[in-house]
mmCIF file with all atom_site columns, C-alpha atoms in Angstrom:
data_model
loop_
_atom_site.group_PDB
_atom_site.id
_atom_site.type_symbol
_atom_site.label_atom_id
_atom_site.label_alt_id
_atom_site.label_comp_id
_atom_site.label_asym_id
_atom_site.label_entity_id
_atom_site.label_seq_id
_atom_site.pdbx_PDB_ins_code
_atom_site.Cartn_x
_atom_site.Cartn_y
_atom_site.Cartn_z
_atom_site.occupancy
_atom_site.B_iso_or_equiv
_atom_site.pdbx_formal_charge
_atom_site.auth_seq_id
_atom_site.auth_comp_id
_atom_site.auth_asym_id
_atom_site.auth_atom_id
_atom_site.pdbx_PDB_model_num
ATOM 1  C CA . UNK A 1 1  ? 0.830  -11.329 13.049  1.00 70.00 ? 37  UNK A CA 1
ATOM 2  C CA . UNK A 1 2  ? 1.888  -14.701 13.034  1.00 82.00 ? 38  UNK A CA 1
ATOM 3  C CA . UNK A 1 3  ? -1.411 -15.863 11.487  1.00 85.00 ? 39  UNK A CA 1
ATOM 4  C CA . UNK A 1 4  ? -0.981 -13.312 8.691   1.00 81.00 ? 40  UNK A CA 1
ATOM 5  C CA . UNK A 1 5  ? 2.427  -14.393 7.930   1.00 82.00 ? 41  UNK A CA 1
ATOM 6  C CA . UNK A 1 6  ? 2.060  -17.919 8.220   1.00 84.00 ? 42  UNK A CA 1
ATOM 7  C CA . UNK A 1 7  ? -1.095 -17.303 5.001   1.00 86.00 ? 43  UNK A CA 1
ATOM 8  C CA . UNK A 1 8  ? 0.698  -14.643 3.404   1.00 81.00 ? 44  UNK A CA 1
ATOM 9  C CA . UNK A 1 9  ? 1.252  -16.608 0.301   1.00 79.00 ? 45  UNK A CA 1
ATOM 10 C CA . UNK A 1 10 ? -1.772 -17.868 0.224   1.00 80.00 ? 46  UNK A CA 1
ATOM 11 C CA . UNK A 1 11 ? -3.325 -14.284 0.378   1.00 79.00 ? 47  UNK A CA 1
ATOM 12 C CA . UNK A 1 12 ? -1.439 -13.658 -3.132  1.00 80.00 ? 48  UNK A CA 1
ATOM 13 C CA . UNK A 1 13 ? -2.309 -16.353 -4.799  1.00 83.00 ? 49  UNK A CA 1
ATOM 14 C CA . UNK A 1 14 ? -5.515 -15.351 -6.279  1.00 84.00 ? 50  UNK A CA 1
ATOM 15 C CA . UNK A 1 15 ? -4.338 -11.995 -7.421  1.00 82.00 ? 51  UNK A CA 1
ATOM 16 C CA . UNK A 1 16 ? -1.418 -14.042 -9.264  1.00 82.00 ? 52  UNK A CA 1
ATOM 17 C CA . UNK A 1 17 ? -3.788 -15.645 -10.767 1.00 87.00 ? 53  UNK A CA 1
ATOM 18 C CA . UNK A 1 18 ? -5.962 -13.272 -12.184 1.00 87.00 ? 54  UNK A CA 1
ATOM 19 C CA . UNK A 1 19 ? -2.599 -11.450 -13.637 1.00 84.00 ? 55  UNK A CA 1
ATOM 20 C CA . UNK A 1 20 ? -1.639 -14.568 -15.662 1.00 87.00 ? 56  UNK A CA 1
ATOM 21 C CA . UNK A 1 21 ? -5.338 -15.005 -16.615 1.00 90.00 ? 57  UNK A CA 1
ATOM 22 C CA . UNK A 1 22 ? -5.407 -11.470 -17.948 1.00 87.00 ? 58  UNK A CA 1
ATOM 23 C CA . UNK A 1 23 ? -2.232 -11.558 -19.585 1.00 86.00 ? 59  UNK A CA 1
ATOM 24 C CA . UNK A 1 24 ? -3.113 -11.146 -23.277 1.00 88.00 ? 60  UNK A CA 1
ATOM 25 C CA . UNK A 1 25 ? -5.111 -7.861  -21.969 1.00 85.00 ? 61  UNK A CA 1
ATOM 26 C CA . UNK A 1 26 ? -2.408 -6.630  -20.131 1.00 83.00 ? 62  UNK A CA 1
ATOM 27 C CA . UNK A 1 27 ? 0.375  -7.188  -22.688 1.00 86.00 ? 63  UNK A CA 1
ATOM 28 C CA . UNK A 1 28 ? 0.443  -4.229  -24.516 1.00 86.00 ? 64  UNK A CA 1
ATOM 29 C CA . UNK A 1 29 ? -0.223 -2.147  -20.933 1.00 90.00 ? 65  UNK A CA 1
ATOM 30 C CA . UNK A 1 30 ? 2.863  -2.950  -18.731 1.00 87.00 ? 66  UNK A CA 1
ATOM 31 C CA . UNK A 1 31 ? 4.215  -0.195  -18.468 1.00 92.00 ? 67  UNK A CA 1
ATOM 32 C CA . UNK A 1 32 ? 1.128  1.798   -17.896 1.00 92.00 ? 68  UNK A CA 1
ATOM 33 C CA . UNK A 1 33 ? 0.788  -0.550  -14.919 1.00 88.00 ? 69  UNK A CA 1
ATOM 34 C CA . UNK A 1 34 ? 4.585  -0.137  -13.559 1.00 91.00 ? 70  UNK A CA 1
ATOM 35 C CA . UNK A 1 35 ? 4.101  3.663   -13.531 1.00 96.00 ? 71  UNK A CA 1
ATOM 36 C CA . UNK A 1 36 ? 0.626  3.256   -11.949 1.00 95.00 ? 72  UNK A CA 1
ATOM 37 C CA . UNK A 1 37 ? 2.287  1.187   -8.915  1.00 93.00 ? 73  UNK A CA 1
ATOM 38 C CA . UNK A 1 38 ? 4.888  3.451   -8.942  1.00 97.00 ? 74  UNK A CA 1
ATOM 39 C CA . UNK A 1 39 ? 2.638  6.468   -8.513  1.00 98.00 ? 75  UNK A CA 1
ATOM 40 C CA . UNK A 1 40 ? 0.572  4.933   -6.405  1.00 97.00 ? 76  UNK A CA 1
ATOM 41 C CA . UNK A 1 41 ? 3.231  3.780   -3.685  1.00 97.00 ? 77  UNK A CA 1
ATOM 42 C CA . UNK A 1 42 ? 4.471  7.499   -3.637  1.00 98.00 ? 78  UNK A CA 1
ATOM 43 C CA . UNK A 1 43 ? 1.235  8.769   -2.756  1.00 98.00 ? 79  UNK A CA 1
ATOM 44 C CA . UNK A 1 44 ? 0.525  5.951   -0.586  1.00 98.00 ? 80  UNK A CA 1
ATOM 45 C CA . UNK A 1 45 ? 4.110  6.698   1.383   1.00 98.00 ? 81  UNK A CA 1
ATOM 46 C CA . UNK A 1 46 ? 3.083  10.169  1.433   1.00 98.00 ? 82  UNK A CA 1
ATOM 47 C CA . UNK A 1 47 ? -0.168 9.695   2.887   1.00 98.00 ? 83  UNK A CA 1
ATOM 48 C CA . UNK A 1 48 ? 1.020  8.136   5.681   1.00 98.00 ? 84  UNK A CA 1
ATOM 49 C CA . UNK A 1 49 ? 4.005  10.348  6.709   1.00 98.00 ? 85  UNK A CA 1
ATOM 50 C CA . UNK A 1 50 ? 1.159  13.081  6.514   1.00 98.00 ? 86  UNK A CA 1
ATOM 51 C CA . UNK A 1 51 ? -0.902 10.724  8.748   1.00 98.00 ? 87  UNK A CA 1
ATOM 52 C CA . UNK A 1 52 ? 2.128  9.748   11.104  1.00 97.00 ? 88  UNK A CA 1
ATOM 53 C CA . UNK A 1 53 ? 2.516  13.065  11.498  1.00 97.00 ? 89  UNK A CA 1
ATOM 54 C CA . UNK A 1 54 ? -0.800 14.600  12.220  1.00 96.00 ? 90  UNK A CA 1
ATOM 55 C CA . UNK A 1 55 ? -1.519 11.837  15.058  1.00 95.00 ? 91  UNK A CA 1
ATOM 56 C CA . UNK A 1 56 ? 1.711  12.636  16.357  1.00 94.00 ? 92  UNK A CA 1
ATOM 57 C CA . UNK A 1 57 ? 0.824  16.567  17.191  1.00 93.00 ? 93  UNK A CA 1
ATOM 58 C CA . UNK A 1 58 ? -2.479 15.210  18.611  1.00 91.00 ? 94  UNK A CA 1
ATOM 59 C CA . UNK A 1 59 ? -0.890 13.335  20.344  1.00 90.00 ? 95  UNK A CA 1
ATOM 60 C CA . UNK A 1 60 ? 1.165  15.353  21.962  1.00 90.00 ? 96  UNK A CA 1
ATOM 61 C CA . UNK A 1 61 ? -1.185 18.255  22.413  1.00 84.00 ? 97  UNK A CA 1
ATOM 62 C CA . UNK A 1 62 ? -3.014 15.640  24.740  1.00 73.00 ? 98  UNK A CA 1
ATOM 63 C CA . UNK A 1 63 ? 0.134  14.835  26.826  1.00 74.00 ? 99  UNK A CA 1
ATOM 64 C CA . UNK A 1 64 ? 0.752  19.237  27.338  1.00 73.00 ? 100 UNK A CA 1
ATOM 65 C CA . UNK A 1 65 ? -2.991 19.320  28.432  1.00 67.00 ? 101 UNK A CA 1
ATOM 66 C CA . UNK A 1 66 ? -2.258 16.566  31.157  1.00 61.00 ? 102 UNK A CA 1
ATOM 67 C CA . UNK A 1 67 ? 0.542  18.243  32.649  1.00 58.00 ? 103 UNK A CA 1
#
Protein backbone atom coordinates (compact mmCIF):
# COMPACT_ATOMS: atom_id res chain seq x y z
CA UNK A 1 0.00 0.00 0.00
CA UNK A 2 2.83 2.05 0.50
CA UNK A 3 3.88 1.73 -3.16
CA UNK A 4 0.40 2.85 -4.23
CA UNK A 5 0.44 5.80 -2.07
CA UNK A 6 3.80 6.88 -2.54
CA UNK A 7 2.55 7.07 -6.91
CA UNK A 8 -0.80 8.09 -6.17
CA UNK A 9 -0.36 11.41 -7.76
CA UNK A 10 1.30 10.26 -10.34
CA UNK A 11 -1.58 7.74 -11.14
CA UNK A 12 -3.88 11.02 -11.66
CA UNK A 13 -1.95 12.83 -13.61
CA UNK A 14 -2.85 11.60 -16.95
CA UNK A 15 -6.54 11.65 -16.36
CA UNK A 16 -5.96 15.49 -15.33
CA UNK A 17 -4.67 15.86 -18.27
CA UNK A 18 -6.97 14.60 -20.61
CA UNK A 19 -9.80 16.77 -18.61
CA UNK A 20 -7.97 20.07 -19.36
CA UNK A 21 -7.28 18.80 -22.92
CA UNK A 22 -10.97 18.19 -23.42
CA UNK A 23 -12.12 21.20 -21.87
CA UNK A 24 -13.79 23.10 -24.73
CA UNK A 25 -15.86 19.64 -25.22
CA UNK A 26 -16.74 19.39 -21.85
CA UNK A 27 -17.76 23.01 -21.20
CA UNK A 28 -21.16 23.08 -21.95
CA UNK A 29 -21.49 19.30 -20.14
CA UNK A 30 -20.47 19.87 -16.45
CA UNK A 31 -23.09 19.29 -14.94
CA UNK A 32 -24.09 16.28 -16.87
CA UNK A 33 -20.74 14.99 -15.60
CA UNK A 34 -21.27 16.04 -11.72
CA UNK A 35 -24.59 14.13 -11.72
CA UNK A 36 -22.97 11.20 -13.59
CA UNK A 37 -20.21 10.91 -10.67
CA UNK A 38 -22.74 11.46 -8.38
CA UNK A 39 -24.87 8.59 -9.63
CA UNK A 40 -22.28 6.58 -10.17
CA UNK A 41 -20.65 6.69 -6.55
CA UNK A 42 -24.21 5.79 -5.17
CA UNK A 43 -24.41 2.77 -7.10
CA UNK A 44 -20.89 2.04 -6.65
CA UNK A 45 -21.44 2.40 -2.55
CA UNK A 46 -24.35 0.31 -3.00
CA UNK A 47 -22.76 -2.37 -4.77
CA UNK A 48 -20.47 -2.99 -2.32
CA UNK A 49 -22.60 -2.93 0.89
CA UNK A 50 -24.62 -5.59 -1.23
CA UNK A 51 -21.23 -7.34 -1.77
CA UNK A 52 -19.98 -6.83 1.95
CA UNK A 53 -22.88 -8.29 2.82
CA UNK A 54 -23.37 -11.36 0.75
CA UNK A 55 -19.63 -12.58 1.60
CA UNK A 56 -20.43 -11.98 5.02
CA UNK A 57 -23.48 -14.74 5.20
CA UNK A 58 -21.09 -17.05 3.27
CA UNK A 59 -19.01 -16.56 5.39
CA UNK A 60 -20.56 -17.37 8.19
CA UNK A 61 -22.56 -20.27 6.87
CA UNK A 62 -18.95 -21.84 6.53
CA UNK A 63 -17.98 -21.15 10.21
CA UNK A 64 -21.86 -23.02 11.44
CA UNK A 65 -20.81 -25.97 9.11
CA UNK A 66 -17.39 -26.29 11.04
CA UNK A 67 -18.83 -26.44 14.33
Amino acid sequence: SELLLGIMAFLFVPSGVAIIEKYSFLKGKIFILIIICIVTTILTFITTAYTVTAVMKIMNKGENKNE
